[in-house]
PDB file of C-alpha atoms and ligand atoms in Angstrom:
ATOM      1  CA  MET A   1      89.831  92.448  85.113  1.00  0.00           C
ATOM      2  CA  SER A   2      92.933  94.343  86.150  1.00  0.00           C
ATOM      3  CA  GLY A   3      94.205  94.226  89.737  1.00  0.00           C
ATOM      4  CA  THR A   4      94.386  97.115  92.197  1.00  0.00           C
ATOM      5  CA  LEU A   5      97.383  99.268  92.974  1.00  0.00           C
ATOM      6  CA  TYR A   6      97.547 100.080  96.697  1.00  0.00           C
ATOM      7  CA  VAL A   7      99.765 102.991  97.765  1.00  0.00           C
ATOM      8  CA  VAL A   8     100.708 102.080 101.313  1.00  0.00           C
ATOM      9  CA  ALA A   9     102.227 104.431 103.891  1.00  0.00           C
ATOM     10  CA  THR A  10     104.687 102.806 106.308  1.00  0.00           C
ATOM     11  CA  PRO A  11     106.233 104.042 109.599  1.00  0.00           C
ATOM     12  CA  ILE A  12     108.824 106.842 109.679  1.00  0.00           C
ATOM     13  CA  GLY A  13     110.517 105.198 112.666  1.00  0.00           C
ATOM     14  CA  HIS A  14     108.200 103.459 115.106  1.00  0.00           C
ATOM     15  CA  LEU A  15     107.007 100.117 113.702  1.00  0.00           C
ATOM     16  CA  GLY A  16     103.880 100.351 115.860  1.00  0.00           C
ATOM     17  CA  ASP A  17     102.666 103.101 113.521  1.00  0.00           C
ATOM     18  CA  LEU A  18     101.957 100.621 110.720  1.00  0.00           C
ATOM     19  CA  SER A  19      98.162 100.612 110.430  1.00  0.00           C
ATOM     20  CA  GLN A  20      95.944  97.522 110.598  1.00  0.00           C
ATOM     21  CA  ARG A  21      94.771  98.279 107.077  1.00  0.00           C
ATOM     22  CA  ALA A  22      98.360  98.556 105.814  1.00  0.00           C
ATOM     23  CA  ILE A  23      99.194  95.154 107.362  1.00  0.00           C
ATOM     24  CA  ALA A  24      96.115  93.529 105.839  1.00  0.00           C
ATOM     25  CA  THR A  25      96.903  95.041 102.436  1.00  0.00           C
ATOM     26  CA  LEU A  26     100.558  93.984 102.463  1.00  0.00           C
ATOM     27  CA  LYS A  27      99.488  90.434 103.320  1.00  0.00           C
ATOM     28  CA  GLN A  28      96.832  90.309 100.631  1.00  0.00           C
ATOM     29  CA  VAL A  29      98.649  91.550  97.506  1.00  0.00           C
ATOM     30  CA  GLN A  30     100.580  89.359  95.054  1.00  0.00           C
ATOM     31  CA  ILE A  31     103.443  91.853  94.602  1.00  0.00           C
ATOM     32  CA  ILE A  32     105.062  94.468  96.825  1.00  0.00           C
ATOM     33  CA  ALA A  33     106.917  97.183  94.920  1.00  0.00           C
ATOM     34  CA  ALA A  34     109.474  98.603  97.318  1.00  0.00           C
ATOM     35  CA  GLU A  35     112.091 101.340  97.081  1.00  0.00           C
ATOM     36  CA  ASP A  36     114.581  99.116  98.903  1.00  0.00           C
ATOM     37  CA  THR A  37     113.474  95.492  99.143  1.00  0.00           C
ATOM     38  CA  ARG A  38     115.853  94.753 102.040  1.00  0.00           C
ATOM     39  CA  ARG A  39     114.472  97.607 104.175  1.00  0.00           C
ATOM     40  CA  SER A  40     110.884  96.677 103.423  1.00  0.00           C
ATOM     41  CA  GLY A  41     111.802  93.047 104.106  1.00  0.00           C
ATOM     42  CA  VAL A  42     112.480  94.049 107.727  1.00  0.00           C
ATOM     43  CA  LEU A  43     109.003  95.576 107.958  1.00  0.00           C
ATOM     44  CA  LEU A  44     107.417  92.474 106.419  1.00  0.00           C
ATOM     45  CA  ALA A  45     109.308  90.222 108.857  1.00  0.00           C
ATOM     46  CA  HIS A  46     107.922  92.394 111.679  1.00  0.00           C
ATOM     47  CA  ILE A  47     104.360  91.563 110.595  1.00  0.00           C
ATOM     48  CA  GLY A  48     105.225  87.898 110.035  1.00  0.00           C
ATOM     49  CA  HIS A  49     104.817  88.083 106.284  1.00  0.00           C
ATOM     50  CA  SER A  50     107.415  86.382 104.145  1.00  0.00           C
ATOM     51  CA  GLY A  51     107.569  84.761 100.743  1.00  0.00           C
ATOM     52  CA  CYS A  52     105.715  87.499  98.916  1.00  0.00           C
ATOM     53  CA  GLN A  53     107.080  88.551  95.533  1.00  0.00           C
ATOM     54  CA  MET A  54     108.900  91.885  95.769  1.00  0.00           C
ATOM     55  CA  MET A  55     110.000  94.235  93.005  1.00  0.00           C
ATOM     56  CA  SER A  56     112.530  96.963  93.530  1.00  0.00           C
ATOM     57  CA  LEU A  57     111.272 100.333  92.291  1.00  0.00           C
ATOM     58  CA  HIS A  58     113.584 103.283  92.836  1.00  0.00           C
ATOM     59  CA  ASP A  59     114.561 106.583  91.213  1.00  0.00           C
ATOM     60  CA  HIS A  60     116.937 104.911  88.735  1.00  0.00           C
ATOM     61  CA  ASN A  61     114.640 102.183  87.357  1.00  0.00           C
ATOM     62  CA  GLU A  62     111.212 103.684  87.931  1.00  0.00           C
ATOM     63  CA  THR A  63     110.063 103.903  84.288  1.00  0.00           C
ATOM     64  CA  MET A  64     111.102 100.374  83.350  1.00  0.00           C
ATOM     65  CA  VAL A  65     109.794  98.703  86.518  1.00  0.00           C
ATOM     66  CA  SER A  66     106.563 100.717  86.431  1.00  0.00           C
ATOM     67  CA  ARG A  67     105.810  99.289  82.972  1.00  0.00           C
ATOM     68  CA  LYS A  68     106.374  95.746  84.302  1.00  0.00           C
ATOM     69  CA  ILE A  69     104.099  96.432  87.252  1.00  0.00           C
ATOM     70  CA  ILE A  70     101.354  97.777  84.985  1.00  0.00           C
ATOM     71  CA  ALA A  71     101.605  94.565  82.929  1.00  0.00           C
ATOM     72  CA  ARG A  72     101.151  92.477  86.083  1.00  0.00           C
ATOM     73  CA  LEU A  73      98.211  94.638  87.181  1.00  0.00           C
ATOM     74  CA  GLN A  74      96.630  94.096  83.762  1.00  0.00           C
ATOM     75  CA  GLN A  75      97.007  90.344  84.265  1.00  0.00           C
ATOM     76  CA  GLY A  76      94.902  90.677  87.421  1.00  0.00           C
ATOM     77  CA  ASP A  77      97.568  90.787  90.147  1.00  0.00           C
ATOM     78  CA  SER A  78      97.253  93.302  92.976  1.00  0.00           C
ATOM     79  CA  VAL A  79     100.281  95.392  93.899  1.00  0.00           C
ATOM     80  CA  ALA A  80     101.271  97.394  96.982  1.00  0.00           C
ATOM     81  CA  LEU A  81     103.671 100.288  96.531  1.00  0.00           C
ATOM     82  CA  VAL A  82     105.766 101.174  99.592  1.00  0.00           C
ATOM     83  CA  SER A  83     108.757 103.434 100.096  1.00  0.00           C
ATOM     84  CA  ASP A  84     111.567 103.130 102.652  1.00  0.00           C
ATOM     85  CA  ALA A  85     109.595 105.145 105.195  1.00  0.00           C
ATOM     86  CA  GLY A  86     106.467 107.264 105.277  1.00  0.00           C
ATOM     87  CA  THR A  87     104.149 107.940 102.364  1.00  0.00           C
ATOM     88  CA  PRO A  88     105.176 106.985  98.819  1.00  0.00           C
ATOM     89  CA  LEU A  89     105.571 109.877  96.324  1.00  0.00           C
ATOM     90  CA  ILE A  90     106.261 112.400  99.110  1.00  0.00           C
ATOM     91  CA  ASN A  91     109.859 112.889  97.984  1.00  0.00           C
ATOM     92  CA  ASP A  92     109.874 109.184  97.274  1.00  0.00           C
ATOM     93  CA  PRO A  93     109.539 107.107  94.087  1.00  0.00           C
ATOM     94  CA  GLY A  94     106.177 106.161  92.587  1.00  0.00           C
ATOM     95  CA  PHE A  95     105.049 109.143  90.510  1.00  0.00           C
ATOM     96  CA  ARG A  96     105.761 107.447  87.170  1.00  0.00           C
ATOM     97  CA  LEU A  97     103.852 104.344  88.292  1.00  0.00           C
ATOM     98  CA  LEU A  98     100.857 106.466  89.310  1.00  0.00           C
ATOM     99  CA  GLN A  99     100.938 108.280  85.954  1.00  0.00           C
ATOM    100  CA  LEU A 100     100.936 104.979  84.066  1.00  0.00           C
ATOM    101  CA  ALA A 101      98.216 103.527  86.303  1.00  0.00           C
ATOM    102  CA  SER A 102      96.046 106.540  85.522  1.00  0.00           C
ATOM    103  CA  GLN A 103      96.730 106.233  81.772  1.00  0.00           C
ATOM    104  CA  HIS A 104      95.809 102.529  81.811  1.00  0.00           C
ATOM    105  CA  GLY A 105      92.690 102.951  83.936  1.00  0.00           C
ATOM    106  CA  VAL A 106      94.103 100.900  86.836  1.00  0.00           C
ATOM    107  CA  GLN A 107      92.219 101.294  90.107  1.00  0.00           C
ATOM    108  CA  VAL A 108      94.410 103.003  92.730  1.00  0.00           C
ATOM    109  CA  VAL A 109      93.647 102.819  96.446  1.00  0.00           C
ATOM    110  CA  PRO A 110      95.550 104.915  99.022  1.00  0.00           C
ATOM    111  CA  ILE A 111      96.291 103.310 102.388  1.00  0.00           C
ATOM    112  CA  PRO A 112      97.168 106.466 104.351  1.00  0.00           C
ATOM    113  CA  GLY A 113      99.517 106.619 107.306  1.00  0.00           C
ATOM    114  CA  PRO A 114     102.676 108.325 108.548  1.00  0.00           C
ATOM    115  CA  SER A 115     104.499 111.078 106.714  1.00  0.00           C
ATOM    116  CA  ALA A 116     107.312 113.172 108.180  1.00  0.00           C
ATOM    117  CA  VAL A 117     105.675 116.331 106.785  1.00  0.00           C
ATOM    118  CA  ILE A 118     102.332 115.922 108.550  1.00  0.00           C
ATOM    119  CA  THR A 119     103.936 114.474 111.691  1.00  0.00           C
ATOM    120  CA  ALA A 120     106.109 117.596 112.108  1.00  0.00           C
ATOM    121  CA  LEU A 121     103.191 119.939 111.370  1.00  0.00           C
ATOM    122  CA  SER A 122     101.031 118.091 113.890  1.00  0.00           C
ATOM    123  CA  VAL A 123     103.306 119.126 116.785  1.00  0.00           C
ATOM    124  CA  CYS A 124     104.501 122.517 115.542  1.00  0.00           C
ATOM    125  CA  PRO A 125     103.682 125.236 118.079  1.00  0.00           C
ATOM    126  CA  LEU A 126     104.499 128.088 115.664  1.00  0.00           C
ATOM    127  CA  PRO A 127     101.893 129.585 113.286  1.00  0.00           C
ATOM    128  CA  CYS A 128     101.699 127.259 110.284  1.00  0.00           C
ATOM    129  CA  GLN A 129      98.018 126.977 109.447  1.00  0.00           C
ATOM    130  CA  HIS A 130      98.796 127.533 105.751  1.00  0.00           C
ATOM    131  CA  TRP A 131     102.029 125.971 104.569  1.00  0.00           C
ATOM    132  CA  ARG A 132     104.143 125.319 101.528  1.00  0.00           C
ATOM    133  CA  TYR A 133     105.955 121.987 101.295  1.00  0.00           C
ATOM    134  CA  VAL A 134     109.241 122.314  99.400  1.00  0.00           C
ATOM    135  CA  GLY A 135     110.910 118.922  99.948  1.00  0.00           C
ATOM    136  CA  PHE A 136     114.714 118.907 100.139  1.00  0.00           C
ATOM    137  CA  LEU A 137     116.469 122.248  99.779  1.00  0.00           C
ATOM    138  CA  ALA A 138     119.033 122.625  96.993  1.00  0.00           C
ATOM    139  CA  SER A 139     122.453 121.256  97.888  1.00  0.00           C
ATOM    140  CA  LYS A 140     124.425 124.250  96.556  1.00  0.00           C
ATOM    141  CA  SER A 141     124.504 127.197  98.905  1.00  0.00           C
ATOM    142  CA  SER A 142     123.769 129.854  96.245  1.00  0.00           C
ATOM    143  CA  ALA A 143     120.762 127.932  94.871  1.00  0.00           C
ATOM    144  CA  ARG A 144     119.494 127.249  98.404  1.00  0.00           C
ATOM    145  CA  ARG A 145     119.678 130.942  99.296  1.00  0.00           C
ATOM    146  CA  GLN A 146     117.784 131.846  96.160  1.00  0.00           C
ATOM    147  CA  GLN A 147     115.071 129.289  96.916  1.00  0.00           C
ATOM    148  CA  LEU A 148     114.685 130.467 100.488  1.00  0.00           C
ATOM    149  CA  GLN A 149     114.629 134.146  99.514  1.00  0.00           C
ATOM    150  CA  SER A 150     111.877 133.486  97.004  1.00  0.00           C
ATOM    151  CA  TRP A 151     109.718 131.389  99.374  1.00  0.00           C
ATOM    152  CA  LEU A 152     110.182 133.851 102.219  1.00  0.00           C
ATOM    153  CA  GLN A 153     108.381 136.489 100.175  1.00  0.00           C
ATOM    154  CA  HIS A 154     105.178 134.550 100.746  1.00  0.00           C
ATOM    155  CA  ALA A 155     103.187 134.433 103.946  1.00  0.00           C
ATOM    156  CA  GLU A 156     102.783 130.656 104.212  1.00  0.00           C
ATOM    157  CA  ALA A 157     104.917 128.621 106.588  1.00  0.00           C
ATOM    158  CA  ILE A 158     107.657 126.667 104.769  1.00  0.00           C
ATOM    159  CA  VAL A 159     108.116 122.954 105.414  1.00  0.00           C
ATOM    160  CA  PHE A 160     111.406 121.431 104.266  1.00  0.00           C
ATOM    161  CA  PHE A 161     113.552 118.314 104.600  1.00  0.00           C
ATOM    162  CA  GLU A 162     117.226 118.671 105.396  1.00  0.00           C
ATOM    163  CA  SER A 163     120.122 116.269 105.799  1.00  0.00           C
ATOM    164  CA  PRO A 164     122.262 116.171 108.967  1.00  0.00           C
ATOM    165  CA  HIS A 165     125.395 117.294 107.146  1.00  0.00           C
ATOM    166  CA  ARG A 166     123.722 120.418 105.707  1.00  0.00           C
ATOM    167  CA  ILE A 167     121.371 121.482 108.469  1.00  0.00           C
ATOM    168  CA  ARG A 168     123.903 123.765 110.220  1.00  0.00           C
ATOM    169  CA  LYS A 169     124.736 125.561 106.986  1.00  0.00           C
ATOM    170  CA  THR A 170     121.043 126.024 106.195  1.00  0.00           C
ATOM    171  CA  LEU A 171     120.412 127.454 109.661  1.00  0.00           C
ATOM    172  CA  GLU A 172     123.336 129.864 109.253  1.00  0.00           C
ATOM    173  CA  GLU A 173     121.841 131.048 105.981  1.00  0.00           C
ATOM    174  CA  LEU A 174     118.393 131.431 107.535  1.00  0.00           C
ATOM    175  CA  THR A 175     119.916 133.554 110.299  1.00  0.00           C
ATOM    176  CA  GLU A 176     120.951 136.057 107.627  1.00  0.00           C
ATOM    177  CA  LEU A 177     117.763 135.809 105.570  1.00  0.00           C
ATOM    178  CA  THR A 178     114.871 136.024 108.034  1.00  0.00           C
ATOM    179  CA  GLU A 179     113.703 136.814 111.528  1.00  0.00           C
ATOM    180  CA  ARG A 180     110.909 134.272 111.253  1.00  0.00           C
ATOM    181  CA  ARG A 181     111.145 131.562 113.900  1.00  0.00           C
ATOM    182  CA  LEU A 182     111.904 127.965 113.093  1.00  0.00           C
ATOM    183  CA  PHE A 183     110.681 124.606 114.369  1.00  0.00           C
ATOM    184  CA  LEU A 184     113.055 121.707 113.871  1.00  0.00           C
ATOM    185  CA  ALA A 185     111.797 118.136 114.297  1.00  0.00           C
ATOM    186  CA  ARG A 186     114.462 115.469 114.590  1.00  0.00           C
ATOM    187  CA  GLU A 187     114.153 111.667 114.528  1.00  0.00           C
ATOM    188  CA  MET A 188     110.381 111.727 115.012  1.00  0.00           C
ATOM    189  CA  THR A 189     108.843 108.572 116.493  1.00  0.00           C
ATOM    190  CA  LYS A 190     112.354 107.178 117.134  1.00  0.00           C
ATOM    191  CA  GLN A 191     114.435 106.810 120.285  1.00  0.00           C
ATOM    192  CA  HIS A 192     116.163 110.178 119.930  1.00  0.00           C
ATOM    193  CA  GLU A 193     113.135 112.205 118.898  1.00  0.00           C
ATOM    194  CA  SER A 194     113.618 115.870 119.735  1.00  0.00           C
ATOM    195  CA  PHE A 195     112.145 119.234 118.806  1.00  0.00           C
ATOM    196  CA  LEU A 196     113.819 122.622 118.786  1.00  0.00           C
ATOM    197  CA  GLN A 197     112.306 126.042 118.195  1.00  0.00           C
ATOM    198  CA  GLY A 198     113.275 129.678 118.156  1.00  0.00           C
ATOM    199  CA  SER A 199     115.087 132.030 115.814  1.00  0.00           C
ATOM    200  CA  ALA A 200     117.405 130.262 113.368  1.00  0.00           C
ATOM    201  CA  SER A 201     120.391 131.318 115.498  1.00  0.00           C
ATOM    202  CA  ASP A 202     118.711 130.022 118.712  1.00  0.00           C
ATOM    203  CA  VAL A 203     118.108 126.667 117.050  1.00  0.00           C
ATOM    204  CA  LEU A 204     121.666 126.600 115.727  1.00  0.00           C
ATOM    205  CA  GLN A 205     122.997 127.053 119.263  1.00  0.00           C
ATOM    206  CA  GLN A 206     120.789 124.277 120.637  1.00  0.00           C
ATOM    207  CA  LEU A 207     121.646 121.846 117.855  1.00  0.00           C
ATOM    208  CA  ALA A 208     124.165 119.076 118.602  1.00  0.00           C
ATOM    209  CA  ASP A 209     127.477 119.393 116.781  1.00  0.00           C
ATOM    210  CA  PRO A 210     127.734 117.407 114.573  1.00  0.00           C
ATOM    211  CA  PRO A 211     123.989 116.986 114.082  1.00  0.00           C
ATOM    212  CA  LYS A 212     122.748 113.420 113.634  1.00  0.00           C
ATOM    213  CA  GLY A 213     119.505 111.910 112.360  1.00  0.00           C
ATOM    214  CA  GLU A 214     116.683 112.987 110.083  1.00  0.00           C
ATOM    215  CA  PHE A 215     115.246 116.505 110.136  1.00  0.00           C
ATOM    216  CA  VAL A 216     112.115 118.351 109.103  1.00  0.00           C
ATOM    217  CA  GLY A 217     112.225 122.145 109.392  1.00  0.00           C
ATOM    218  CA  ILE A 218     109.220 124.451 109.549  1.00  0.00           C
ATOM    219  CA  ILE A 219     109.711 128.198 109.095  1.00  0.00           C
ATOM    220  CA  GLU A 220     106.747 129.913 110.721  1.00  0.00           C
ATOM    221  CA  ALA A 221     104.193 131.807 108.645  1.00  0.00           C
ATOM    222  CA  GLY A 222     105.033 135.396 107.722  1.00  0.00           C
ATOM    223  CA  GLU A 223     103.468 138.367 109.487  1.00  0.00           C
ATOM    224  CA  ALA A 224     100.511 138.734 107.140  1.00  0.00           C
ATOM    225  CA  ALA A 225      99.436 135.146 107.722  1.00  0.00           C
ATOM    226  CA  VAL A 226     100.000 135.410 111.473  1.00  0.00           C
ATOM    227  CA  ALA A 227      97.887 138.583 111.654  1.00  0.00           C
ATOM    228  CA  GLN A 228      95.128 136.909 109.614  1.00  0.00           C
ATOM    229  CA  TYR A 229      95.182 133.924 111.974  1.00  0.00           C
ATOM    230  CA  GLN A 230      94.988 136.156 115.067  1.00  0.00           C
ATOM    231  CA  HIS A 231      92.112 138.111 113.546  1.00  0.00           C
ATOM    232  CA  GLN A 232      90.245 134.890 112.857  1.00  0.00           C
ATOM    233  CA  GLN A 233      90.722 133.697 116.440  1.00  0.00           C
ATOM    234  CA  VAL A 234      89.462 136.980 117.925  1.00  0.00           C
ATOM    235  CA  LEU A 235      86.532 137.231 115.514  1.00  0.00           C
ATOM    236  CA  GLN A 236      85.468 133.654 116.111  1.00  0.00           C
ATOM    237  CA  THR A 237      85.273 134.326 119.859  1.00  0.00           C
ATOM    238  CA  LEU A 238      83.370 137.612 119.417  1.00  0.00           C
ATOM    239  CA  LEU A 239      80.962 136.088 116.893  1.00  0.00           C
ATOM    240  CA  GLN A 240      79.719 133.702 119.551  1.00  0.00           C
ATOM    241  CA  GLU A 241      78.023 136.701 121.222  1.00  0.00           C
ATOM    242  CA  LEU A 242      77.878 139.480 118.637  1.00  0.00           C
ATOM    243  CA  ALA A 243      76.685 140.260 115.098  1.00  0.00           C
ATOM    244  CA  PRO A 244      79.451 140.497 112.430  1.00  0.00           C
ATOM    245  CA  ALA A 245      79.473 144.333 112.310  1.00  0.00           C
ATOM    246  CA  LYS A 246      79.879 144.699 116.085  1.00  0.00           C
ATOM    247  CA  ALA A 247      82.410 141.845 116.224  1.00  0.00           C
ATOM    248  CA  ALA A 248      84.483 143.474 113.443  1.00  0.00           C
ATOM    249  CA  LYS A 249      84.425 146.860 115.232  1.00  0.00           C
ATOM    250  CA  LEU A 250      85.655 145.343 118.503  1.00  0.00           C
ATOM    251  CA  ALA A 251      88.231 143.123 116.718  1.00  0.00           C
ATOM    252  CA  ALA A 252      89.645 146.250 115.008  1.00  0.00           C
ATOM    253  CA  GLN A 253      90.031 147.890 118.436  1.00  0.00           C
ATOM    254  CA  ILE A 254      91.648 144.756 119.944  1.00  0.00           C
ATOM    255  CA  CYS A 255      93.998 143.806 117.054  1.00  0.00           C
ATOM    256  CA  GLY A 256      94.409 147.152 115.323  1.00  0.00           C
ATOM    257  CA  GLY A 257      93.299 145.784 111.912  1.00  0.00           C
ATOM    258  CA  ASN A 258      91.202 147.401 109.156  1.00  0.00           C
ATOM    259  CA  LYS A 259      87.482 147.449 110.169  1.00  0.00           C
ATOM    260  CA  LYS A 260      86.167 146.846 106.630  1.00  0.00           C
ATOM    261  CA  HIS A 261      88.491 143.841 106.073  1.00  0.00           C
ATOM    262  CA  LEU A 262      87.591 142.457 109.467  1.00  0.00           C
ATOM    263  CA  TYR A 263      83.885 142.811 108.667  1.00  0.00           C
ATOM    264  CA  GLU A 264      84.362 140.880 105.410  1.00  0.00           C
ATOM    265  CA  LEU A 265      86.296 138.221 107.297  1.00  0.00           C
ATOM    266  CA  ALA A 266      83.579 138.112 109.986  1.00  0.00           C
ATOM    267  CA  LEU A 267      80.954 137.425 107.319  1.00  0.00           C
ATOM    268  CA  THR A 268      82.927 134.405 106.092  1.00  0.00           C
ATOM    269  CA  LEU A 269      83.305 133.087 109.641  1.00  0.00           C
ATOM    270  CA  ASP A 270      79.774 133.759 110.905  1.00  0.00           C
ATOM    271  CA  PRO A 271      77.619 130.640 110.405  1.00  0.00           C
ATOM    272  CA  LYS A 272      74.423 132.774 110.360  1.00  0.00           C
ATOM    273  CA  SER A 273      75.722 134.992 107.515  1.00  0.00           C
ATOM    274  CA  GLN A 274      76.701 131.919 105.477  1.00  0.00           C
ATOM    275  CA  ARG A 275      73.197 130.482 105.638  1.00  0.00           C
ATOM    276  CA  ASN A 276      71.740 133.505 103.777  1.00  0.00           C
TER     277      ASN A 276
HETATM  278  N1  LIG B   1     108.040 109.819 102.023  1.00  0.00           N
HETATM  279  C1  LIG B   1     108.604 110.184 103.302  1.00  0.00           C
HETATM  280  C2  LIG B   1     107.476 110.686 104.205  1.00  0.00           C
HETATM  281  O1  LIG B   1     106.310 110.706 103.789  1.00  0.00           O
HETATM  282  O2  LIG B   1     107.756 111.012 105.374  1.00  0.00           O
HETATM  283  C3  LIG B   1     109.712 111.200 103.147  1.00  0.00           C
HETATM  284  C4  LIG B   1     110.874 110.642 102.368  1.00  0.00           C
HETATM  285  S1  LIG B   1     112.243 111.708 102.215  1.00  0.00           S
HETATM  286  C5  LIG B   1     113.226 110.801 101.094  1.00  0.00           C
HETATM  287  C6  LIG B   1     113.132 111.427 103.698  1.00  0.00           C
HETATM  288  C7  LIG B   1     113.264 112.702 104.535  1.00  0.00           C
HETATM  289  O3  LIG B   1     112.115 112.860 105.334  1.00  0.00           O
HETATM  290  C8  LIG B   1     114.413 112.639 105.532  1.00  0.00           C
HETATM  291  O4  LIG B   1     115.644 113.009 104.939  1.00  0.00           O
HETATM  292  C9  LIG B   1     113.980 113.651 106.563  1.00  0.00           C
HETATM  293  O5  LIG B   1     114.219 114.965 106.125  1.00  0.00           O
HETATM  294  C10 LIG B   1     112.469 113.399 106.597  1.00  0.00           C
HETATM  295  N2  LIG B   1     112.150 112.376 107.613  1.00  0.00           N
HETATM  296  C11 LIG B   1     111.784 111.097 107.388  1.00  0.00           C
HETATM  297  N3  LIG B   1     111.570 110.452 108.549  1.00  0.00           N
HETATM  298  C12 LIG B   1     111.823 111.344 109.530  1.00  0.00           C
HETATM  299  C13 LIG B   1     111.776 111.283 110.947  1.00  0.00           C
HETATM  300  N4  LIG B   1     111.445 110.160 111.580  1.00  0.00           N
HETATM  301  N5  LIG B   1     112.060 112.403 111.645  1.00  0.00           N
HETATM  302  C14 LIG B   1     112.418 113.551 111.011  1.00  0.00           C
HETATM  303  N6  LIG B   1     112.473 113.658 109.664  1.00  0.00           N
HETATM  304  C15 LIG B   1     112.177 112.580 108.932  1.00  0.00           C
END
């Protein structure tokens, strides 16, 4: 019988964020496939686990090493996949391995935990209920502008990674491209964790020069999504006391929206209407 492939999330800074289940899994498997074996070695030393076989799996050897790992899984060994920090595959290696595991019918078990994306969203005070994750922005200014222009046409909030040496340039470009506000999360869960928010130019002014550390940016949702969110909030409150038609009429007076659209939205939010 083939072994199990565990996809294990590890801390994005604070070692205390490694889950009990992640520790137990890392101690139990025969092989740990790590993006950088030295970095993961530090984590393993922290949990008092040494002597385990490690394989280095990174962007430049992923196909070859993934095949070797599949062979070991087929021999019955269990494998844990970890990346340098956070959740594997989220802008980290592992996709090829997961493809092969699926093709070969290998059992895959996620061991969830930290990710910079979700961590930033979890403390973002700007509207971002619906969001689009875009990973790292393009390194060339013209390509980056094009990407941003295209994403900004949509109402969802935009979640992106950016490097310290490009973040100022990106903020300058955003200043020209949008009035949407920005939330910038820096060094989350680490000693110099900090959060900035405001227009892109506000954030630019608050940002240290030169900027240091790791960054996640969140561009707030566009107006359509914000309006939808506000309508939902108002309707949900009114629906506690009123029927959908009355709630929609009052919501239209309060928020200035279209009564028919608000009524349709009220029907989707009203638990009594959904039962019918
Ligand atoms: N797989 C990782 C995850 O789930 O968080 C993301 C890997 S990606 C290669 C690394 C990028 O994530 C960094 O360049 C930075 O943009 C963001 N990041 C990672 N850790 C962070 C932290 N502690 N604070 C802010 N951003 C972070």
